[in-house]
Short mmCIF file of C-alpha atoms in Angstrom, two decimals:
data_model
loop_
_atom_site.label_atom_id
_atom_site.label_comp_id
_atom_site.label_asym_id
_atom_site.label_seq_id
_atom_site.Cartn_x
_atom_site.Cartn_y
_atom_site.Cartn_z
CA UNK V 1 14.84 90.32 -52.69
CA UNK V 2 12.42 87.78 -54.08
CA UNK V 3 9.85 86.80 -51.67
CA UNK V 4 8.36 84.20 -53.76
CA UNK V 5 8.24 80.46 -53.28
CA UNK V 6 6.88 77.73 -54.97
CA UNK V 7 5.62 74.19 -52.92
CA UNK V 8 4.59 70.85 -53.91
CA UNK V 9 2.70 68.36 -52.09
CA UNK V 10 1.75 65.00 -53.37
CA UNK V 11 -0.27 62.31 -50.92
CA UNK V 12 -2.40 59.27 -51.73
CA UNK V 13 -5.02 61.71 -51.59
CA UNK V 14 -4.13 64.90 -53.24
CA UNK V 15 -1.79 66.30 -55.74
CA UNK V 16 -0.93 70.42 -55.44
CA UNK V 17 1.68 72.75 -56.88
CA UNK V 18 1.19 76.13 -55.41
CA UNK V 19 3.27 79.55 -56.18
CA UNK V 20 2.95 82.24 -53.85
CA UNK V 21 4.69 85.95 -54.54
CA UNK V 22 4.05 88.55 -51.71
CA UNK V 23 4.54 91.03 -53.27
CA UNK V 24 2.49 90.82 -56.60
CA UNK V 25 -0.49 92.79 -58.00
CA UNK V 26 -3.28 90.41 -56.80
CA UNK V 27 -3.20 88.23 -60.07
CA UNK V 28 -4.67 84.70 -59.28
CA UNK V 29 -4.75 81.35 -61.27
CA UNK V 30 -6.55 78.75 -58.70
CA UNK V 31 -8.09 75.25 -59.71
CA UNK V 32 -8.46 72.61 -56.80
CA UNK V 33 -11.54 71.22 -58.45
CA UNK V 34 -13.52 72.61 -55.44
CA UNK V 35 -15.74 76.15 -57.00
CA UNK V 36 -16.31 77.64 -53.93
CA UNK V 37 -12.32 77.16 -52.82
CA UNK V 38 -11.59 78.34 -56.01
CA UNK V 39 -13.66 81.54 -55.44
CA UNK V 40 -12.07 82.40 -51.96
CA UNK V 41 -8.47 81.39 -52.81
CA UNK V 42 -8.65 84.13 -56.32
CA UNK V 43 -10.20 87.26 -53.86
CA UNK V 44 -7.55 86.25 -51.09
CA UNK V 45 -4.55 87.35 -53.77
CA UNK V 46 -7.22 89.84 -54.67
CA UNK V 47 -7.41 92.08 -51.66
CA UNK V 48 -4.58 90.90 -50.12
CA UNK V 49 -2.25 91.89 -53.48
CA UNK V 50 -0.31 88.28 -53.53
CA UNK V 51 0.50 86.41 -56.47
CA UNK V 52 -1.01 83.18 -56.28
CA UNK V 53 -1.36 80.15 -58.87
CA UNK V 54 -2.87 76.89 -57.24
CA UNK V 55 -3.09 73.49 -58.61
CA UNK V 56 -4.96 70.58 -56.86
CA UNK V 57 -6.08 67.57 -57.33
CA UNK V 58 -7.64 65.56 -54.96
CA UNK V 59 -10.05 62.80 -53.96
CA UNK V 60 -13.12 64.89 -54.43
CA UNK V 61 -15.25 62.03 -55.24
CA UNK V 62 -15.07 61.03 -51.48
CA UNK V 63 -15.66 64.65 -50.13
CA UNK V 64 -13.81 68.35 -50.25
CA UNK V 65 -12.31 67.38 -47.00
CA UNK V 66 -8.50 66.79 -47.73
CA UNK V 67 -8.66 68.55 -51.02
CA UNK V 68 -9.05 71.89 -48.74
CA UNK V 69 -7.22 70.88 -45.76
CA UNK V 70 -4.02 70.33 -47.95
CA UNK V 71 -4.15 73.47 -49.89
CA UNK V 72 -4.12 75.02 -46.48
CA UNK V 73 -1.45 72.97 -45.16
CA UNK V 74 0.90 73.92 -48.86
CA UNK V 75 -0.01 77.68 -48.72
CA UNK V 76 0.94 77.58 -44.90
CA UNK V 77 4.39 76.15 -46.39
CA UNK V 78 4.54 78.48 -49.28
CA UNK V 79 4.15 81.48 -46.60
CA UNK V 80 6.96 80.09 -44.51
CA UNK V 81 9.24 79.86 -47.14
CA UNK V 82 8.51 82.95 -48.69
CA UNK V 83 8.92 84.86 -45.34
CA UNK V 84 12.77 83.54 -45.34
CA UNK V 85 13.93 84.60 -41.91
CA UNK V 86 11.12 87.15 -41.47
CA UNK V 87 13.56 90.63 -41.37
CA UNK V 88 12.20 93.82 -41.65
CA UNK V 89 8.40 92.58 -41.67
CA UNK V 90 5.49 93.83 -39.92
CA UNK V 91 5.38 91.08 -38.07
CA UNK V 92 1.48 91.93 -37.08
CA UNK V 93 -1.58 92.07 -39.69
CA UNK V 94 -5.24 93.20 -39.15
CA UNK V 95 -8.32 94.04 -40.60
CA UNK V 96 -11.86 94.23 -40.14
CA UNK V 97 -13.78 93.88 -43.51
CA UNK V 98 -18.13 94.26 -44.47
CA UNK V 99 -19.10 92.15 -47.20
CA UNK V 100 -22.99 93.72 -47.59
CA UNK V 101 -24.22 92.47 -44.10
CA UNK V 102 -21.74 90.62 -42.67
CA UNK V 103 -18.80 92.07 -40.65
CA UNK V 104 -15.66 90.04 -40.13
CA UNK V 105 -11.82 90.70 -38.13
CA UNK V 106 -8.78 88.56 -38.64
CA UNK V 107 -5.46 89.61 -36.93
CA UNK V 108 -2.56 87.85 -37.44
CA UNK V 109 0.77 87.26 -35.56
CA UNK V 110 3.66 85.80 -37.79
CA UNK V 111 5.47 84.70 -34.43
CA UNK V 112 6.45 81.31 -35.38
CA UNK V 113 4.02 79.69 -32.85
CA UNK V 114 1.00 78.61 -34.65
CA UNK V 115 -2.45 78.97 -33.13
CA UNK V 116 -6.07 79.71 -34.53
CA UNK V 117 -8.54 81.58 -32.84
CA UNK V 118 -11.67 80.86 -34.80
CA UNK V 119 -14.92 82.58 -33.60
CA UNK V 120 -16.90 82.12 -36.62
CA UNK V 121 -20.60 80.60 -36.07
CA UNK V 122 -21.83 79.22 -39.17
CA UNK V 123 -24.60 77.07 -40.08
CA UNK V 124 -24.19 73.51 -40.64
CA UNK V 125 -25.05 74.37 -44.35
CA UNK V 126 -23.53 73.76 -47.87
CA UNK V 127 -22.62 76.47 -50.04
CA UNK V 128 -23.05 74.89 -53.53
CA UNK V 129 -21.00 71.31 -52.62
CA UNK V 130 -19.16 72.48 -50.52
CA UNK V 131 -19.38 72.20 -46.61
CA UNK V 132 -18.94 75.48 -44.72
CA UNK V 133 -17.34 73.72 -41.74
CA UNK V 134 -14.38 73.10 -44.36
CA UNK V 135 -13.24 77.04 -43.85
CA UNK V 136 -12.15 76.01 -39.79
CA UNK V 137 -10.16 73.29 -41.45
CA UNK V 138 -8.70 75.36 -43.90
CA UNK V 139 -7.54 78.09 -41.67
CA UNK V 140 -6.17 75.62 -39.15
CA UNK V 141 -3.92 73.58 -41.66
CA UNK V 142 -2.63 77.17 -43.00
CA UNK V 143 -2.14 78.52 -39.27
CA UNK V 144 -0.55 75.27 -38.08
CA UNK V 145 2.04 75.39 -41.35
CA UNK V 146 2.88 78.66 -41.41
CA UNK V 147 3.45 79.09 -37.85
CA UNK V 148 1.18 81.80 -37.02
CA UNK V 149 -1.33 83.10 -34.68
CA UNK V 150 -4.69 83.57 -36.61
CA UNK V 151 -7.48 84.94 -34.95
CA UNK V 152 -10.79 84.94 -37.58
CA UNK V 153 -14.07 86.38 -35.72
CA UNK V 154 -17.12 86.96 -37.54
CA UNK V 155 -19.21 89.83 -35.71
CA UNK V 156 -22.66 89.32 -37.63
CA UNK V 157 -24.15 88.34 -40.47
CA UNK V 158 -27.07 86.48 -42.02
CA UNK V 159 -25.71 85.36 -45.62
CA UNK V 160 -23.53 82.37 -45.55
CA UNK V 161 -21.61 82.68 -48.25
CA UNK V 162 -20.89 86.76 -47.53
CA UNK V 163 -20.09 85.49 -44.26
CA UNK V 164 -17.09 83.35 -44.96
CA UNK V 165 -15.89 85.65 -48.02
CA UNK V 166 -16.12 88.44 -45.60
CA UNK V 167 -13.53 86.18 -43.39
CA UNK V 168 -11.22 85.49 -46.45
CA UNK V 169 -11.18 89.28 -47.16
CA UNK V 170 -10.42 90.04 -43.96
CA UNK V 171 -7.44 87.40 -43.60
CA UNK V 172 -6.21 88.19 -46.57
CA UNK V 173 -5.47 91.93 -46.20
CA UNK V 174 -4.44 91.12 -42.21
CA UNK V 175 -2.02 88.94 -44.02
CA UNK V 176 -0.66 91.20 -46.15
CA UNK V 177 -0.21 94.02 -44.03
CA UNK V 178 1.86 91.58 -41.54
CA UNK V 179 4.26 90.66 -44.55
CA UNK V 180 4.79 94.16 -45.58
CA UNK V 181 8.51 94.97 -45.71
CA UNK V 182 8.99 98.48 -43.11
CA UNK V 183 12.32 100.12 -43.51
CA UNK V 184 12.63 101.16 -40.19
CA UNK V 185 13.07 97.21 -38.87
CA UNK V 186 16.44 96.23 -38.50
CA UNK V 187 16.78 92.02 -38.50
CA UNK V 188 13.14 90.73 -37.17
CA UNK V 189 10.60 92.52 -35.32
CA UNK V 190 11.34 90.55 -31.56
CA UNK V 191 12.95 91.26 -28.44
CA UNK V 192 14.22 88.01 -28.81
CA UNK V 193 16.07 88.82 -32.20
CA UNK V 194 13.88 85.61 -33.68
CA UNK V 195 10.64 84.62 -34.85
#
């Protein structure tokens, strides 16, 4: 069974093709024209061992805003359709990561019911160009698309830009150990024999 799925969005404001394999090695090919997206998007196949090639293009010359919002929303998608009817997976994902100071927790429901839980205080700062605040958006378009619950808590840190890769780190291995295929699942992982 190939869980793999490829998604294209195209707006008056953006332009993505995205392939997603869960099951891969970790191997990444990301450019959305945003560095610091860019970054987070190649150590989220990284650490959580997904195959993921991104192409965006987007109205950057306005702001990062919709550029990273819609890569969110078409990942979200690219889960959803990779996931097929959800049999035999985990169902629930977590991990709590340390990127040097920082310490960050995402758990992750794949229930069908989206919802983000986002206890992450940042600074109203810019990491290169791009705006920190941008990560909330980011997980919210992927939560709302994909139909999860996402819960993303940062416990401490003091370096902003260990502080949100400690968050991607941590979603992406939550992530993957909620879309791990386990034998012993018959159908989907619910009383009520859906998700």
């Amino acid at each position: 069974m190939s869980r793999t799925a490829v998604v294209e969005r195209v707006t008056k404001e953006t332009r993505i093709r995205l392939s997603l394999g869960l099951d891969g090695t970790g191997e990444a090919k990301v450019c959305t024209s945003v560095p610091f997206l860019d970054h987070m998007l190649d150590l989220f196949a990284r650490h959580g061992l997904f195959d993921l090639q991104v192409e965006a293009q987007g109205d950057i010359d306005i702001d990062f805003h919709h550029t990273v919002e819609d890569v969110g929303i078409v990942l979200g998608e690219a889960l959803k359709r990779a996931l097929g009817g959800k049999e035999g997976i985990r169902r629930y994902g977590q991990a709590t990561v340390p990127m040097d100071e920082p310490l960050a927790s995402a758990a992750i429901d794949l229930s069908g019911r989206p919802y983000l839980c986002y206890n992450v205080s940042l600074p109203k700062v810019k990491i290169g160009d791009f705006d920190v605040e941008l990560v909330r958006e980011f997980f919210q378009a992927f939560a709302n698309t994909g139909g999860l619950n996402l819960h993303v808590n940062l416990l401490y840190g003091e370096n902003v830009h260990h502080m949100v890769e400690a968050c991607f780190k941590a979603f992406a291995r939550a992530l993957d150990e909620a879309t791990r295929i386990d034998d012993r699942i018959s159908g989907v992982l619910s009383t009520k024999g859906k998700l």
